[in-house]
Every structure is written in structure tokens, then in C-alpha cells.
CSV table of C-alpha atoms in Angstrom, one decimal:
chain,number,residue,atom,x,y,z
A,1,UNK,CA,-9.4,-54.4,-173.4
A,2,UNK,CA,-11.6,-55.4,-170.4
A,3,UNK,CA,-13.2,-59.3,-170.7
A,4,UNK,CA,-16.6,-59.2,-169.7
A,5,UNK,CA,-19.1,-61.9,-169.2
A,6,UNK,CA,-22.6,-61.8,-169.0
A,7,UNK,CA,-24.5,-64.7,-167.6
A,8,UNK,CA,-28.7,-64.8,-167.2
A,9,UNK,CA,-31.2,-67.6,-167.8
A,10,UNK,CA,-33.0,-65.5,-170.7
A,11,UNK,CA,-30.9,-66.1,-173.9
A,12,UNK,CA,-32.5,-63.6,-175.8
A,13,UNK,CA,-31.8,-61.1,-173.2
A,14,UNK,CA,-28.4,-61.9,-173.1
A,15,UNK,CA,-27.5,-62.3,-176.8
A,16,UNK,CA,-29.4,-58.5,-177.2
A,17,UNK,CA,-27.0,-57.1,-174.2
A,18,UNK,CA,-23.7,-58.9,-175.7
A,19,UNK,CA,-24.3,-57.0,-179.4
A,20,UNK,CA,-24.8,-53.7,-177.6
A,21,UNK,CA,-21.8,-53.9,-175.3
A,22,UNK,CA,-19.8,-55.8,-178.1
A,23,UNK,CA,-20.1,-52.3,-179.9
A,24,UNK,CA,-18.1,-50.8,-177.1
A,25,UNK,CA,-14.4,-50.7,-178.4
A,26,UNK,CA,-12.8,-51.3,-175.1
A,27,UNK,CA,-15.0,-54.3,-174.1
A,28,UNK,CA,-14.6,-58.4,-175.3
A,29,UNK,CA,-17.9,-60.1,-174.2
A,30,UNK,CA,-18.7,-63.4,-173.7
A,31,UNK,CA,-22.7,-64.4,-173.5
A,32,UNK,CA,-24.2,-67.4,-171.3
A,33,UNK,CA,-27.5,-68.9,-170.1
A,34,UNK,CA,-26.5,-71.3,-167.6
A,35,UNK,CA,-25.0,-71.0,-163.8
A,36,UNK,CA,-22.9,-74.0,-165.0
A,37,UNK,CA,-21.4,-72.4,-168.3
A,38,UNK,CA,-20.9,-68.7,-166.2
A,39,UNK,CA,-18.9,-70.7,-163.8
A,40,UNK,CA,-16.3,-72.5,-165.7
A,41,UNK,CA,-16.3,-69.2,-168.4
A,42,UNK,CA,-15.9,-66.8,-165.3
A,43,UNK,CA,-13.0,-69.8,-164.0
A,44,UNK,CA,-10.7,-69.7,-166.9
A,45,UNK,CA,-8.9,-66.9,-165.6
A,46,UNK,CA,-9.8,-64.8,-169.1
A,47,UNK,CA,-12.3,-62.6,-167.7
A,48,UNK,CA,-12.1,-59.4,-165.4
A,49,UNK,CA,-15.5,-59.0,-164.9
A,50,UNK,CA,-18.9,-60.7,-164.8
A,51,UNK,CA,-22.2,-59.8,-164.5
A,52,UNK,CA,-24.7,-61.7,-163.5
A,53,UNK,CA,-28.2,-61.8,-163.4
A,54,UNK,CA,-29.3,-62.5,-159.7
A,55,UNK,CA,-33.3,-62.8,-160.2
A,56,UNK,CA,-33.7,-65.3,-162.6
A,57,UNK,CA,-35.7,-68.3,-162.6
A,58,UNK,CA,-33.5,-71.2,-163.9
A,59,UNK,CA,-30.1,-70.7,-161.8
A,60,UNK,CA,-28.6,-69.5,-158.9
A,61,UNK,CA,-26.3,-66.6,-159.9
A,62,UNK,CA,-25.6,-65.9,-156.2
A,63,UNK,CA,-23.9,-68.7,-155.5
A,64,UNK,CA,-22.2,-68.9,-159.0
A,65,UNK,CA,-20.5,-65.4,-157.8
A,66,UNK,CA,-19.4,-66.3,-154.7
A,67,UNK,CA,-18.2,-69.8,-156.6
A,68,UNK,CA,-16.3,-67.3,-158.8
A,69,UNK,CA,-14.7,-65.1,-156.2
A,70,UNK,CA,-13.1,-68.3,-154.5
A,71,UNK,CA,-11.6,-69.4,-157.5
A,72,UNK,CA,-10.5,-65.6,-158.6
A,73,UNK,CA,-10.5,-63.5,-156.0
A,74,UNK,CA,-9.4,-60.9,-158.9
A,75,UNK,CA,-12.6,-60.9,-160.4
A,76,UNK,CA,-15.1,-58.3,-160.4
A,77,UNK,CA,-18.9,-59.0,-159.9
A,78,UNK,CA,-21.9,-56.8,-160.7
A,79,UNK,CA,-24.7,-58.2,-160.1
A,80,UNK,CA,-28.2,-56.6,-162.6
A,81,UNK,CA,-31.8,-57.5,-161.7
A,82,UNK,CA,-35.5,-57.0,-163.0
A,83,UNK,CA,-36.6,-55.2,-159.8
A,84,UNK,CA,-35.2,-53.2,-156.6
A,85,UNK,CA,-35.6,-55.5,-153.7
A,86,UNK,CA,-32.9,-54.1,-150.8
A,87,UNK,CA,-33.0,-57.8,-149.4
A,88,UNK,CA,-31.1,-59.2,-152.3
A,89,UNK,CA,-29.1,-56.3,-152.5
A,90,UNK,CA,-28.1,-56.8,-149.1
A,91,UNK,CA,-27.6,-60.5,-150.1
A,92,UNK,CA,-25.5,-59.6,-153.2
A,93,UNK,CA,-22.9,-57.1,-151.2
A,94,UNK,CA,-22.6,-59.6,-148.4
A,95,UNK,CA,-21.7,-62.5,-151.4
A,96,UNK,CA,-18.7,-59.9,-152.5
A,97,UNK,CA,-21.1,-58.3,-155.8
A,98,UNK,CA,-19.1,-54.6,-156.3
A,99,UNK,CA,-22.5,-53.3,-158.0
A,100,UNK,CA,-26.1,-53.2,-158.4
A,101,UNK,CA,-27.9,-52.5,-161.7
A,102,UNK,CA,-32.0,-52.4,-162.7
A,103,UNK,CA,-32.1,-54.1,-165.8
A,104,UNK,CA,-34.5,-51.4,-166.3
A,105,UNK,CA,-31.9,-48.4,-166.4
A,106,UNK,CA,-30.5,-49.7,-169.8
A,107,UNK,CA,-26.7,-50.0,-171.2
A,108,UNK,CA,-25.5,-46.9,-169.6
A,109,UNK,CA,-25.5,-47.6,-166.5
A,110,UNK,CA,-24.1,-51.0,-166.5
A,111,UNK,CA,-21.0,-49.6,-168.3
A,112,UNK,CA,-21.2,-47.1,-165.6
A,113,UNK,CA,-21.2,-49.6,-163.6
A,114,UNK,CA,-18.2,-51.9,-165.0
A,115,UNK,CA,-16.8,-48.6,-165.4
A,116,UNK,CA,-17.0,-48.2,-161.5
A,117,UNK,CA,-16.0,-52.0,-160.0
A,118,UNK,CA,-12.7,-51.7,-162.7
A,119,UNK,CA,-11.6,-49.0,-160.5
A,120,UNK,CA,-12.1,-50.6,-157.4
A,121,UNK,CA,-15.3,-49.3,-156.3
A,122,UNK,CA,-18.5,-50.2,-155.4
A,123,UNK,CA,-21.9,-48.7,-157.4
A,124,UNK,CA,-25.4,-48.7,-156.3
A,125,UNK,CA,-28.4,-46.8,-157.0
A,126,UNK,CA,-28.5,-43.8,-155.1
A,127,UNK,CA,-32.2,-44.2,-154.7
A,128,UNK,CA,-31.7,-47.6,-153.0
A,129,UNK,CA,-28.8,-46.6,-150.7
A,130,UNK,CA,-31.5,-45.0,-148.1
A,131,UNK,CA,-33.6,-47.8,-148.4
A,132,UNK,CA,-29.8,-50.5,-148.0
A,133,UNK,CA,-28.9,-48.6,-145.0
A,134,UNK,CA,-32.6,-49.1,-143.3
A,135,UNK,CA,-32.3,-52.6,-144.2
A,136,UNK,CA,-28.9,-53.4,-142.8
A,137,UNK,CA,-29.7,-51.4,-139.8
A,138,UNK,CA,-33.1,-53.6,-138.9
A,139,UNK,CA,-30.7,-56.4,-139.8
A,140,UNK,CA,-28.3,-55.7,-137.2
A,141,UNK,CA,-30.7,-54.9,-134.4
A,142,UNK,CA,-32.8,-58.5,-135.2
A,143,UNK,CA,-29.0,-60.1,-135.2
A,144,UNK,CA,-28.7,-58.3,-131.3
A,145,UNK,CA,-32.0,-59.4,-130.3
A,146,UNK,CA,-31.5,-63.0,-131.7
A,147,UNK,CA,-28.1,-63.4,-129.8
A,148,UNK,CA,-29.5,-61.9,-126.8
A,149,UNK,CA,-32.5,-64.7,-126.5
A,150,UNK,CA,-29.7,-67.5,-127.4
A,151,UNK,CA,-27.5,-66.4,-124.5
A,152,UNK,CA,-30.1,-68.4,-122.2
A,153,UNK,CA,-29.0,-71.9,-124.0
A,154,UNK,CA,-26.5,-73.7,-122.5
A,155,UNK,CA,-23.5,-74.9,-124.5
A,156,UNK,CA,-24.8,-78.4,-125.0
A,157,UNK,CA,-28.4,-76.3,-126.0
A,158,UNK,CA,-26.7,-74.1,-128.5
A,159,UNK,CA,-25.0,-77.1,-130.3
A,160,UNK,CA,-27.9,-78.8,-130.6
A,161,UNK,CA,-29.7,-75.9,-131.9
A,162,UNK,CA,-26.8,-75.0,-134.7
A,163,UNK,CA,-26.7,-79.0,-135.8
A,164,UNK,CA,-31.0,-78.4,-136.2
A,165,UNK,CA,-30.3,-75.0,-138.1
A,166,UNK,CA,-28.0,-76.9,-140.4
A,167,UNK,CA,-30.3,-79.4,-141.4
A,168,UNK,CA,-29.2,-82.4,-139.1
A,169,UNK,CA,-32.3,-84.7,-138.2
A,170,UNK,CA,-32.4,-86.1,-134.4
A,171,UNK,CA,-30.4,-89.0,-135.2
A,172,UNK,CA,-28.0,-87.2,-136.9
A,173,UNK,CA,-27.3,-85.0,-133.7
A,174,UNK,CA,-27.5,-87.4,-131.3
A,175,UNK,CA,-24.7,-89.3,-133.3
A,176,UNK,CA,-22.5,-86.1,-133.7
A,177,UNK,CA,-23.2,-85.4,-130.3
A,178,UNK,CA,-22.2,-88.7,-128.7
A,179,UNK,CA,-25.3,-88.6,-127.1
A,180,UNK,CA,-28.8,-90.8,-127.1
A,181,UNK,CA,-31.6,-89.7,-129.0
A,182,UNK,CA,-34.2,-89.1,-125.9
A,183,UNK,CA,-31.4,-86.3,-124.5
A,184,UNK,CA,-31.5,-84.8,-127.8
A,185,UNK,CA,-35.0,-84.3,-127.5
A,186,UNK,CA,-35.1,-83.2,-124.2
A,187,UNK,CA,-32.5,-80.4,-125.3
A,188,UNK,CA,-35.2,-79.6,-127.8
A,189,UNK,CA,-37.7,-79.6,-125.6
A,190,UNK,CA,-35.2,-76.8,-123.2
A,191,UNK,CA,-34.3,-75.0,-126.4
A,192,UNK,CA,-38.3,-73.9,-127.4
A,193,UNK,CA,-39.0,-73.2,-123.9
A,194,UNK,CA,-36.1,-70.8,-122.2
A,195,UNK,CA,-36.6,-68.7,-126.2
A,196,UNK,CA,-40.5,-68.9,-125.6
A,197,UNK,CA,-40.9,-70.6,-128.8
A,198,UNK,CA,-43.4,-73.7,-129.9
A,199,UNK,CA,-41.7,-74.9,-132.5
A,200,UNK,CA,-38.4,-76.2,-134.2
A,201,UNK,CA,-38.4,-74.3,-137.3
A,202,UNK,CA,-39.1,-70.9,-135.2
A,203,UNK,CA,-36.2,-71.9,-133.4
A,204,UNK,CA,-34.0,-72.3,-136.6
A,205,UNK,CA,-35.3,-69.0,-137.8
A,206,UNK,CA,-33.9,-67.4,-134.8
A,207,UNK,CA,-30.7,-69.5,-134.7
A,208,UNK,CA,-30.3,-68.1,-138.4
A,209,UNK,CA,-31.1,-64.3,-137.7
A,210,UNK,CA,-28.1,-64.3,-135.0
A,211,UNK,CA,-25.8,-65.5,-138.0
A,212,UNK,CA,-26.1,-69.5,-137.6
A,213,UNK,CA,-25.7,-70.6,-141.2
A,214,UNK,CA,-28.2,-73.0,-142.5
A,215,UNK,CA,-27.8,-76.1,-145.0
């Protein structure tokens, strides 16, 4: 008997899904709306996979899977979604998600799917794995570029730039730093000029596209 929970903001939706794959003889289901409930559900150690609806409005199902795989790094995650976009795909494999299913493509394929991350593998659309691979490949070559235009900062530059990328104001740095607020600014000021840049937030962007995480 496989546990399975299913977790999106639409009730309905996932009251309908639960009765169809409750009729499945090998499958016990358990139906949430929340982020909140999913986690502590998807927590109790009684379920062997999840799936999650990563697009909806109400919670953040991303970060309720990776949540999940830190607690139980046993469980399975497949991630199903109203539309194809290849960024959130990319996203969803990077936040340890073993699959990918369009809500669109119906029962079947999610228990293909299930079917699939049970046995240890990983199940996307074939459609989209063309369109993944382009994505992760642009990915990696704006990751190059970034790092390449950050090798002009100096150390002190670069940590000033990863405190502004994490959300630290001036202050903030300057206090972290052990250093006064007018040198903080003047690393700023160093920062948007050797990466040709005119403002802070374009400077964040590119700390963030070389892999500095953000808040």
C-alpha cells in the first residue's frame, strides 16, 4: 500500500483527485488545501509520497517540498501544475521534485508518475525535456557570465555585494562588516561601476544569477 498525499489550494480540485485515486487498490490518500496542513501530514513519517501543486495562488508548495525532504529525506515529491513553464520546472528539480505533471494530462499520468518516483526515478514530459535542457543550458552560460563580471570585485566588494543580495540594508552591513557606513557606500559606489551597472538592484540580479542566494 503506497501513502499518498495530495496538497493544492483548490479544495474542490483536490477532494475530486483524492476519490479517483482512492479508487486505486494499491493507494491510501490523504487530501489537503493548505502548505501548513501538507507539511505536518507530509512530516508524520506515514506518507511515501506527496504531490503537490506548485502553481497555486494561496501557498507556497515549493518550499513546503523542500521543508518536507529535510525532515524525510525518504519521501518522494511530484510536483503537478496548470501550465508548462520550464522555469518552474527547473525550479522544482533543483528543490529535489522526482516528477512533473500538467494537471491537464488527467489521472493517468500522475499514477504514471507516482508509479515512476516509487521506483526511484525521475518523470517529465517528454515534450518539455527539449525545452528543460535549453533552459538549463542558458542558465549555466548567464551563471558563467555573471561570475566572470564578479571576478573584478575585490573581497571586501564581493561581501558587501552578497550581504545587499541577501537583503541587508547599509547599516546592517556596515555593522556585520565592522566597518562605517560612508565605506559601505563607497564599496557600493566601486561595486556598480567595475560591473558597469547604475543601480543596486541590477547588481543583486547579477549577484543572484552567479548563484548568490537571496533573502
Amino acid at each position: 500500500m503506497t501513502r499518498l498525499l495530495l496538497a493544492d489550494d483548490h479544495r474542490s480540485f483536490v477532494e475530486v483527485l483524492a476519490v479517483l485515486l482512492g479508487a486505486e487498490p494499491d493507494l491510501q490518500v490523504v487530501a489537503v488545501s493548505r502548505p501548513d496542513e501538507a507539511l505536518r501530514v507530509g512530516r508524520s513519517g506515514s506518507i511515501d509520497v506527496a504531490v503537490l501543486a506548485v502553481d497555486g495562488a494561496g501557498g507556497d508548495y515549493l518550499s513546503t517540498g523542500e521543508a518536507l525532504l529535510a525532515a524525510r529525506p525518504d519521501i518522494r515529491l511530484v510536483a503537478v501544475a496548470q501550465g508548462c513553464d520550464v522555469a518552474t520546472l527547473a525550479r522544482v528539480l533543483r528543490t529535489g521534485f522526482r516528477a512533473w505533471v500538467p494537471k491537464a494530462e488527467g489521472v493517468d499520468a500522475l499514477l504514471d508518475a507516482v508509479a515512476a518516483v516509487l521506483r526511484g526515478e525521475t518523470h517529465v514530459p517528454p515534450l518539455l525535456l527539449t525545452e528543460l535542457l535549453a533552459h538549463l543550458f542558458r542558465e549555466e552560460a548567464e551563471v558563467r557570465t555573471a561570475e566572470t563580471r564578479l571576478a573584478a570585485l575585490s573581497t571586501r566588494e564581493r561581501q558587501v555585494l552578497e550581504a545587499m543580495a541577501h537583503g541587508w540594508s547599509g547599516a546592517e552591513i556596515a555593522e556585520e562588516l565592522a566597518i562605517s557606513p560612508n565605506t559601505v557606500r563607497t564599496h557600493t559606489q566601486n561595486i556598480l561601476a567595475k560591473l558597469d551597472l547604475h543601480t543596486s538592484l541590477a547588481a543583486v540580479a547579477l549577484a543572484r544569477r552567479a548563484g548568490i542566494a537571496g533573502p
